[in-house]
Coordinates of C-alpha atoms and ligand atoms in Angstrom, one line a residue:
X16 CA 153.1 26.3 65.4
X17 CA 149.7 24.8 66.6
X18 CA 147.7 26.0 69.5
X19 CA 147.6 23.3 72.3
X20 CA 144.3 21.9 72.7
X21 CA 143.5 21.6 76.3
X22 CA 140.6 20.5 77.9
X23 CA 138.6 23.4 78.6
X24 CA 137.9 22.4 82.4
X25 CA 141.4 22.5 83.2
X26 CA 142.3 24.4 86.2
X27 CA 144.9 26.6 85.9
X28 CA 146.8 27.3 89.2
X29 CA 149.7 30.2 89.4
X30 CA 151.1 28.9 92.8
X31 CA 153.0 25.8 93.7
X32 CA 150.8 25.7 96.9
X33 CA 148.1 23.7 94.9
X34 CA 150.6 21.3 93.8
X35 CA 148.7 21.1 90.0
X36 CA 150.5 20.8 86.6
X37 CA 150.5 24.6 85.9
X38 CA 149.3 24.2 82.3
X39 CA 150.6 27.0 80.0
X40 CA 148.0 27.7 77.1
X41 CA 149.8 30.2 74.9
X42 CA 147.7 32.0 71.8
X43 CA 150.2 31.6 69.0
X44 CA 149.3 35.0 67.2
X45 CA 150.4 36.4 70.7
X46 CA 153.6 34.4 71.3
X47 CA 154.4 35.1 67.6
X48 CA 154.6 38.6 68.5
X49 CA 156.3 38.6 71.7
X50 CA 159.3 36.8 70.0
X51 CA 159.7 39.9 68.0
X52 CA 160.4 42.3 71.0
X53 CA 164.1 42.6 70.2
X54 CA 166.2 43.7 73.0
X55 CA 168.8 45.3 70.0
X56 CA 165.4 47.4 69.1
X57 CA 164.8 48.4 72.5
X58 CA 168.4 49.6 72.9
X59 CA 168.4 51.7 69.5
X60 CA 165.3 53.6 70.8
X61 CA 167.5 54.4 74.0
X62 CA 170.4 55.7 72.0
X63 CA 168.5 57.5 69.4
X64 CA 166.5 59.5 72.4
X65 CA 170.3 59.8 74.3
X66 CA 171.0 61.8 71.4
X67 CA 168.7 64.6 72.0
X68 CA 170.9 65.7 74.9
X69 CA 167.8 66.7 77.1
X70 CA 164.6 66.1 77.1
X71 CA 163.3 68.4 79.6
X72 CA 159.7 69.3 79.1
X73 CA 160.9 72.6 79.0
X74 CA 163.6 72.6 76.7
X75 CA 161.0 72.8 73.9
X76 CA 161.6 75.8 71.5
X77 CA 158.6 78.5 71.5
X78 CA 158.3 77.6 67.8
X79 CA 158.2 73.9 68.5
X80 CA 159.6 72.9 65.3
X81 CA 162.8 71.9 65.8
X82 CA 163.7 68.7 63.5
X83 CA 165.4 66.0 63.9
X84 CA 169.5 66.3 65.1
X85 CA 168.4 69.1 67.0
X86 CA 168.9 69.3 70.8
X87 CA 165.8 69.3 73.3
X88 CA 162.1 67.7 73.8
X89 CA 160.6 69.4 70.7
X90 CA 163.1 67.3 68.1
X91 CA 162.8 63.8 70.3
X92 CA 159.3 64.1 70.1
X93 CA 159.2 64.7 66.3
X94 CA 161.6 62.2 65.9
X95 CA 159.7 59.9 68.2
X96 CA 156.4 60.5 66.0
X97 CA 158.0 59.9 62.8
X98 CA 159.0 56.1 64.0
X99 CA 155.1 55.6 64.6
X100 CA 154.3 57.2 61.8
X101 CA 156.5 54.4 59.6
X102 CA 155.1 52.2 62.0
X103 CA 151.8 53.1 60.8
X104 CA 152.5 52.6 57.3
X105 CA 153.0 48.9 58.0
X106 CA 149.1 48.9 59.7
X107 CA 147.2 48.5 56.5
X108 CA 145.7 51.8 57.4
X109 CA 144.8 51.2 60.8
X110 CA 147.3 52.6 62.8
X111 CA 147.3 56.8 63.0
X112 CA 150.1 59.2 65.1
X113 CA 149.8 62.6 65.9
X114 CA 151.4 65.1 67.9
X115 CA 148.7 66.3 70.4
X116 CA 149.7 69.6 71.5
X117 CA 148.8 72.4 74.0
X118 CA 150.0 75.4 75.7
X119 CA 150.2 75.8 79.2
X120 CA 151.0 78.9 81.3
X121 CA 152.9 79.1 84.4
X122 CA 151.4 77.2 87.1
X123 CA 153.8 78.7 90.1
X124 CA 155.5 75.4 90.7
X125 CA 157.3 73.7 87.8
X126 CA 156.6 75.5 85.1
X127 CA 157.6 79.6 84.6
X128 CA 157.2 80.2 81.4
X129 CA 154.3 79.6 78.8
X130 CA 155.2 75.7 77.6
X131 CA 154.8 74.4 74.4
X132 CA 153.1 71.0 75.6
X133 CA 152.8 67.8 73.3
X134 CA 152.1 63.9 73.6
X135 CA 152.7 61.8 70.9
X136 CA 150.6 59.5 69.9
X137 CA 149.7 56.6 67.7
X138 CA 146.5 55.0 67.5
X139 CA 145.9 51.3 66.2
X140 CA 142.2 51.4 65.5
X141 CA 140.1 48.1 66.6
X142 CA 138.5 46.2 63.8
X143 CA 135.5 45.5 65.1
X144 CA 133.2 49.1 64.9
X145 CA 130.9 47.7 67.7
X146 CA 133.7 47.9 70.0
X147 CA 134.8 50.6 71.4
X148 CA 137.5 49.9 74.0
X149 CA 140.4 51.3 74.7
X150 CA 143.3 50.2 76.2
X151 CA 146.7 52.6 76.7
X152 CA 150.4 51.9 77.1
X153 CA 152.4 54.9 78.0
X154 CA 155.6 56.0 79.5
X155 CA 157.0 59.5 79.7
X156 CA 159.3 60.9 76.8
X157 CA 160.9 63.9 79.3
X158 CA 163.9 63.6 81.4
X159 CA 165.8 66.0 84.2
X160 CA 168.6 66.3 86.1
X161 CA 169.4 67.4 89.8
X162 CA 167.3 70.7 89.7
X163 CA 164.3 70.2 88.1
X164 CA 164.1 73.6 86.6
X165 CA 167.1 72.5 84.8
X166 CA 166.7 72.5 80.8
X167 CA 170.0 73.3 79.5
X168 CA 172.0 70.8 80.8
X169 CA 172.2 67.5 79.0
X170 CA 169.5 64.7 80.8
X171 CA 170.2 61.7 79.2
X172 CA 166.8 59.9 80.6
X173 CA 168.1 56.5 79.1
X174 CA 165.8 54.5 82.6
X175 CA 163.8 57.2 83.5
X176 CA 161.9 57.2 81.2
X177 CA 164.1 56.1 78.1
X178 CA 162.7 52.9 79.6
X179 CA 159.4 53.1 79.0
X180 CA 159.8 55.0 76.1
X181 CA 161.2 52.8 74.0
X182 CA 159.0 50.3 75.4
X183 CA 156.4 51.5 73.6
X184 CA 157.8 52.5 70.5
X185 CA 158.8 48.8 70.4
X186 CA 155.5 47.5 71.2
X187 CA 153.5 50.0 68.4
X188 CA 156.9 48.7 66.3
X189 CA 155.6 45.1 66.7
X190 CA 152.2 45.6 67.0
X191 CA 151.2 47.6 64.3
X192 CA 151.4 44.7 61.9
X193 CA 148.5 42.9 63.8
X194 CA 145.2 43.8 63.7
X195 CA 142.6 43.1 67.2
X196 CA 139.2 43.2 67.8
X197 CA 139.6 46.5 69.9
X198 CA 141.8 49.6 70.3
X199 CA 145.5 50.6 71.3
X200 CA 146.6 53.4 71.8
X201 CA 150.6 54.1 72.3
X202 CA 151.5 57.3 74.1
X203 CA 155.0 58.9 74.7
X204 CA 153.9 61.6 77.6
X205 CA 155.0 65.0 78.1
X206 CA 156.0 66.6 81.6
X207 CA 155.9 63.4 83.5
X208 CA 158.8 65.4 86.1
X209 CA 156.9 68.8 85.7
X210 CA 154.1 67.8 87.7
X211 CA 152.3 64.9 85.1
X212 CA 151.0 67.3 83.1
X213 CA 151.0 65.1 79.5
X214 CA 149.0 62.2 81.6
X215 CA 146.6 64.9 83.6
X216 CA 146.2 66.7 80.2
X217 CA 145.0 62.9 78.4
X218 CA 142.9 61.1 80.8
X219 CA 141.0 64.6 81.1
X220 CA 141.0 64.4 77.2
X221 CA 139.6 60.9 77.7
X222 CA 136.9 61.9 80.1
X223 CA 135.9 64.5 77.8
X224 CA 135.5 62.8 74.9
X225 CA 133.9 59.9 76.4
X226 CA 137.0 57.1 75.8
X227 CA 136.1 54.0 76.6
X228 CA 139.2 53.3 78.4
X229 CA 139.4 50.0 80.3
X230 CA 142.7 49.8 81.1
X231 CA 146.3 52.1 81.2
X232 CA 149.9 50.2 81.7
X233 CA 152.0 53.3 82.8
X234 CA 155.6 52.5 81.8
X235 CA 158.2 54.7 84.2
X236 CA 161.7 53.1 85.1
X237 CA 161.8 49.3 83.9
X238 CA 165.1 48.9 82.6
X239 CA 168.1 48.9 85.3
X240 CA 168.6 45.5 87.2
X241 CA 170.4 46.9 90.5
X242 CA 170.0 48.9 93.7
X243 CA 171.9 52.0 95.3
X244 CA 172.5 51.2 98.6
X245 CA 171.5 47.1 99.3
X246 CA 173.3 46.6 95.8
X247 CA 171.1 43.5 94.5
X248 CA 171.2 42.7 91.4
X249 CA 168.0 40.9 89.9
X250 CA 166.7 40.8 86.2
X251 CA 163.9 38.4 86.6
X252 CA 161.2 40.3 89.0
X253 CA 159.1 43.2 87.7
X254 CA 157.2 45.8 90.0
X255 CA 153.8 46.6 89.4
X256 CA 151.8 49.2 91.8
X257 CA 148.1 49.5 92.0
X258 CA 146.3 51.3 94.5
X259 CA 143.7 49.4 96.7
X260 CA 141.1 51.6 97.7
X261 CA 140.3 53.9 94.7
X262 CA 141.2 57.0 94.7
X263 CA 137.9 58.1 92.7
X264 CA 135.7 56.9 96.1
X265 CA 137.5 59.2 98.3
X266 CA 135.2 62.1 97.4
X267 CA 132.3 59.8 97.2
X268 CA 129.1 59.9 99.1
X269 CA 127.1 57.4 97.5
X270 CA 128.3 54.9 100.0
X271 CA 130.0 52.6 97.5
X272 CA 133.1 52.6 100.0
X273 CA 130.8 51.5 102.4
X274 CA 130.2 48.6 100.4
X275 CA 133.5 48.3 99.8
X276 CA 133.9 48.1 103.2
X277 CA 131.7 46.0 104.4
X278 CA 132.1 43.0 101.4
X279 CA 135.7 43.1 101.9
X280 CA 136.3 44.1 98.2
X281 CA 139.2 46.4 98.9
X282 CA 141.7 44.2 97.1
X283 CA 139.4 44.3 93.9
X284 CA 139.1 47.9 92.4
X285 CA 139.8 47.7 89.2
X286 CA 143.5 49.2 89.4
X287 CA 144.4 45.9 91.4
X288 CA 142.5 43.5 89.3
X289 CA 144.3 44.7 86.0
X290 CA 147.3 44.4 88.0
X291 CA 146.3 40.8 89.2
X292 CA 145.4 39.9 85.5
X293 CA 148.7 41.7 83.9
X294 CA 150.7 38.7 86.7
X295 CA 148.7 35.7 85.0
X296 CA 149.1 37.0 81.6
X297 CA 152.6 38.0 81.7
X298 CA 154.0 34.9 83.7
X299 CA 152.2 32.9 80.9
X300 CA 153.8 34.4 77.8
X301 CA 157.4 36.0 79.8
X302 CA 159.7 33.2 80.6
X303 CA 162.4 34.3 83.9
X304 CA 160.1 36.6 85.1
X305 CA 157.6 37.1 87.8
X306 CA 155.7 40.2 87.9
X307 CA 155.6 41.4 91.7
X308 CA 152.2 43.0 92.6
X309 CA 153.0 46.0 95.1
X310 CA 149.8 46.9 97.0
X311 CA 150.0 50.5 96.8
X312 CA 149.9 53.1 94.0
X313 CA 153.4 53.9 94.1
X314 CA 156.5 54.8 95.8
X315 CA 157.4 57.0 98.9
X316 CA 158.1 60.4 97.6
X317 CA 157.1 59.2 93.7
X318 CA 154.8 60.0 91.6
X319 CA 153.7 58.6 88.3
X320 CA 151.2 59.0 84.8
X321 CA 149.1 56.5 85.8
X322 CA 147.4 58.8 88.8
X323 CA 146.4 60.9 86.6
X324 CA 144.0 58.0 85.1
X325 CA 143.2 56.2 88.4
X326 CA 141.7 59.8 89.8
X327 CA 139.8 59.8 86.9
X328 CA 138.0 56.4 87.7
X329 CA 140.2 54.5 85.3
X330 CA 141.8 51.5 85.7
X331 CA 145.6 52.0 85.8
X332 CA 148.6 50.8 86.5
X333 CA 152.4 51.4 87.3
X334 CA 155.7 49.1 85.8
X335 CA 158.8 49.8 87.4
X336 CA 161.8 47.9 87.6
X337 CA 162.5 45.3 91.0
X338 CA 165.4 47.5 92.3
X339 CA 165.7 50.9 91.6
X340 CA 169.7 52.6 91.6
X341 CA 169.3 56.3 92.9
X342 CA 172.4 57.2 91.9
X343 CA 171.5 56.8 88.1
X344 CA 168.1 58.8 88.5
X345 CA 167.4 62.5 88.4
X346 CA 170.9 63.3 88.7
X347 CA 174.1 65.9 87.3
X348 CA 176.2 64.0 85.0
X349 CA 179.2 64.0 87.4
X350 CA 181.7 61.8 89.3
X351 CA 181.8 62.1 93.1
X352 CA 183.8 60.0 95.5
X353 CA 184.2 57.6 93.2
X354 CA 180.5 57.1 92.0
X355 CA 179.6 57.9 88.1
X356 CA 175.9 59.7 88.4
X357 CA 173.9 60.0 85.5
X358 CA 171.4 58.1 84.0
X359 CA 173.3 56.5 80.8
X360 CA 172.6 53.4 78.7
X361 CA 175.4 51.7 80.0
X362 CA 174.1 50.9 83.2
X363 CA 170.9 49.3 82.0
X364 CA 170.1 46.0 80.9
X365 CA 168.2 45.4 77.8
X366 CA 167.6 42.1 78.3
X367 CA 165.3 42.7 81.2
X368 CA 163.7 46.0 79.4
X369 CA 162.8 42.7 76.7
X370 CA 160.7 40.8 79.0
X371 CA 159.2 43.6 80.8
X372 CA 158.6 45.1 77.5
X373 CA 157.1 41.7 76.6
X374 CA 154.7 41.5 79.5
X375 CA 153.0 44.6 78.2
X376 CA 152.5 43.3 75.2
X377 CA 151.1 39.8 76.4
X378 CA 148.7 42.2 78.7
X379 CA 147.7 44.4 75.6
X380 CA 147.4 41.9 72.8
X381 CA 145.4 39.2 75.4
X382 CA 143.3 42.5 76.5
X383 CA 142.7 43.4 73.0
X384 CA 141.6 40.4 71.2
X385 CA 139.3 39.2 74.5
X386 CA 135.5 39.8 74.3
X387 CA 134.0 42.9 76.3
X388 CA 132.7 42.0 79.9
X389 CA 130.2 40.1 80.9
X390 CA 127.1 42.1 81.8
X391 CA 125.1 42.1 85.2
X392 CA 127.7 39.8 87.2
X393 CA 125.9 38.6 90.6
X394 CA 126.0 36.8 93.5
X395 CA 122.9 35.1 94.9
X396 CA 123.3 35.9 98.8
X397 CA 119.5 35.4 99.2
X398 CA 119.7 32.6 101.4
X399 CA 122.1 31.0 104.0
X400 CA 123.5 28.3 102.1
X401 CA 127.1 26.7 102.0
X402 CA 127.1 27.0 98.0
X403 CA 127.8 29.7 95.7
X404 CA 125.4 30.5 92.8
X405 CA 126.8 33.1 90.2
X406 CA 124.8 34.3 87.0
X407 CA 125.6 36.7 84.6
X408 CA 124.7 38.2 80.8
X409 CA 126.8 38.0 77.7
X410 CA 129.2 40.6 76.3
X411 CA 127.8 43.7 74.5
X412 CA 130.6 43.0 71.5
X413 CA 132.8 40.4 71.1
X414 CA 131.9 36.4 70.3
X415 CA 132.2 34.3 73.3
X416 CA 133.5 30.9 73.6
X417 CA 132.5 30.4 77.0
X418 CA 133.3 31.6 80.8
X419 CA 135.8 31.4 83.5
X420 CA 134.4 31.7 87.1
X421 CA 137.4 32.6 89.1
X422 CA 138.0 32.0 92.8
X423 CA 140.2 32.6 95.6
X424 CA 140.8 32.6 99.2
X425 CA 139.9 36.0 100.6
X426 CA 143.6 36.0 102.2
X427 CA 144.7 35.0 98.8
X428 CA 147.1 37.7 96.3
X429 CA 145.9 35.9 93.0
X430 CA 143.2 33.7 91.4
X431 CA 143.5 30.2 92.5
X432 CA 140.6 28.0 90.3
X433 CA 139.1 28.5 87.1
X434 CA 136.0 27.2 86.1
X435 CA 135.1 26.8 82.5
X436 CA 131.2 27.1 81.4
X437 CA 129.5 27.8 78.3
X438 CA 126.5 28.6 80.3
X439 CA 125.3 31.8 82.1
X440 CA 125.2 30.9 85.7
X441 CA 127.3 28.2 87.8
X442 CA 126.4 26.4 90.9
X443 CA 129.6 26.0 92.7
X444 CA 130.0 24.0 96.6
X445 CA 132.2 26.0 97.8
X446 CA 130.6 29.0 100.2
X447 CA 130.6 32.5 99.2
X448 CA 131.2 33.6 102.6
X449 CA 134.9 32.1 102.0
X450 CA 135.9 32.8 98.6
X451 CA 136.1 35.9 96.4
X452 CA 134.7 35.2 92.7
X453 CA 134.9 36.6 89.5
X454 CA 133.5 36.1 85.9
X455 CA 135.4 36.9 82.5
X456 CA 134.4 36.3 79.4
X457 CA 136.5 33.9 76.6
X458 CA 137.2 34.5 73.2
X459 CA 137.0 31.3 70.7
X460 CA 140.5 32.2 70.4
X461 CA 140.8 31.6 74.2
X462 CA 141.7 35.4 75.3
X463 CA 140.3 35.7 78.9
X464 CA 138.8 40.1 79.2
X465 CA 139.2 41.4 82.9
X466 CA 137.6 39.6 85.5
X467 CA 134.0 41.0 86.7
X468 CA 133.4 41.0 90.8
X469 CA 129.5 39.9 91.1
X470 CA 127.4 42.3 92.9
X471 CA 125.6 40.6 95.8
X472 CA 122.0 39.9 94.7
X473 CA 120.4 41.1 98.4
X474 CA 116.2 41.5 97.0
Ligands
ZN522 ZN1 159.9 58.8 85.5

């Protein structure tokens, strides 16, 4: 398979409304890999974490050694660890897992008794020394039942989060055969229904020790296709939340949501430019599917392991499924009236787990092999002019092909024109007052990084 050589002023449009050819400019090294997410795969890793009976965060033995064909958390986790750790051997030395574990007393709310904590994690280290992102996919290995203080009886978790568990062992399955420019990390999270103590307990871990993180994909209920209640049934839309206004400014007093405010940014923190960037690359490489950007961090009365992160000033995310079926999640195995409750593999649909699966790895892999940012992105709003003038510096690591400058309508969800230079400024005629802009840098391979907003140039 040969890459398609395009020209590289193309414009690339996402929505019918500009009546273009959408062009669709695959990287082969990435589509190789999404034709090995395996839908058979994903529904192994289901079964083979069904089999632990529960997985309630608290169904951990004090000891925390129970092995594998043992019931509770403490045996899915080890045998979750030793998949990456065969994955790993498949890395060329790259790849490393580990159990990262801690002990947490009782907090007074969902946890009463000193908790063996752990998150498993595997590693595939970037090849390039000089760069030192980070980018994290994640869903939550624990499950629960009505009563959340429930850990005897058997939580079968195969949705919530089997889902996103086995979407990552998948990817760091397919991926740890590849190498990238920069890091992966693949995390299956502890305590996600305790209170999201395996994410809170990371991205702390990552602020401490300095992690370059740039961006988080939090996995948490991504393979059922129906609703409770309206009954649709729909395989071919995928959720993803980001909050608008972040969280980190709420506290802030050095008038940055002022700016925010007063630019009309709100729509551009970097939790809903991810999002906006996981859409383009997704659609491109995940056929039947269109990724569904939900303005908001999450659900009424939900929570998720991304807030952890975006509290924390990262940039994360949230993939959940179109439709969610109530009477499949958090529930007693029972029949009632008529209605089977319980959150089994039968009622999911690994077909749709594939491509949603997929679009994390198209996100990841296009993420991991694009140059860093491009430094010092501004806006010239010196003068009253009906033009735009953008300049900017090259990426600390990574080597650069060349530039997009991306615009938009202010009213408008996604990126509507690319411009392609291989300069480090562009003079465009259309007015800044009516557009949003953005700059990302190209790889040679033609892997777009995350868009930079220009900061207004007021001196
Ligand atoms: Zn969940």
């Amino acid at each position: 398979m040969k890459k398609l050589l395009l020209p590289v002023f193309v414009l690339f449009t996402t929505f019918s409304a500009f009546a273009q050819t959408a062009i669709v400019n695959r990287d082969t090294q990435i589509a190789d890999l999404i034709a090995q997410v395996s839908a058979d795969s994903l529904r192994a890793h289901i079964n083979g974490l069904v089999s632990f009976g529960t997985r309630h965060t608290l169904s951990v033995p004090a000891d925390a050694k129970a092995s594998v064909g043992t019931k509770g958390l403490g045996a899915a986790r080890q045998w979750i660890l030793g998949k990456f750790n065969q994955y790993a051997k498949q890395s060329g030395g790259r790849m490393t897992a580990t159990l990262d574990t801690w002990t947490l007393q009782p907090d007074g709310r969902r946890v009463d008794k000193p908790a063996n904590m752990g998150n498993v994690m595997a590693t595939l280290k970037g090849t390039d020394p000089a760069d030192d992102r980070i980018f994290i996919v994640q869903g939550h290995m624990d499950s629960r039942v009505t009563n959340v203080m429930n850990r005897e009886s058997d939580a079968p978790g195969a949705n919530d989060d089997g889902s996103g568990t086995a979407a990552v062992i998948e990817l760091c399955r397919v991926m740890s055969k590849s190498s990238f420019p920069a890091t992966v990390i693949f995390v299956t999270l502890t305590g996600e229904e305790q209170g999201l103590l395996g994410a809170e307990h990371l991205s702390e871990r990552a602020v401490k020790e300095k992690w370059n993180v740039e961006a988080v994909l939090n996995n948490d209920i991504m393979g059922s296709n129906n609703s409770s209640d309206t009954r649709i049934i729909d395989n071919t839309r995928l959720r993803v939340f980001s909050e608008g206004l972040p969280s980190v400014l709420l506290k802030d007093t050095t008038g940055r949501i002022g700016q925010i405010q007063r630019f009309g940014n709100e729509n551009d923190g970097k939790a809903r430019t991810l999002a906006r960037y996981l859409k383009e690359i997704g659609e491109r490489y995940v056929e039947n599917l269109d990724v569904v950007m939900v303005y908001r961090n999450d659900r009424y009365l939900r929570g998720g392991d991304h807030t952890p992160y975006v509290q924390r000033g990262f940039a994360a995310v949230r993939l959940t499924e179109m439709n969610e079926n109530y009477e499949h999640q958090h529930q007693d195995l029972r029949t009632q009236d008529g209605i089977e409750y319980g959150d089994y593999p039968k009622f999911m649909d690994f077909e749709y787990l594939r491509k949603n699966t997929a679009v994390n790895l198209a996100t990841l892999a296009n993420l991991a092999k694009s140059p860093t940012v491009p430094q010092q992105v501004t806006v010239d709003v010196r003068n009253l002019t009906n033009s735009t003038v953008l300049y900017w510096q090259a990426p600390k690591v990574g080597k650069v092909k060349g530039y997009y400058v991306l615009m938009r309508e202010t009213y408008w969800p996604v990126w509507q024109k690319k411009f392609f230079t291989t300069k480090l400024g562009m003079t465009l005629p259309y007015s800044k007052d009516n557009y949003y802009f953005a700059v990302q840098a190209v790889s040679e391979d033609g892997n777009e990084g995350l868009p930079v907003l220009p900061v207004p140039n007021l001196r």
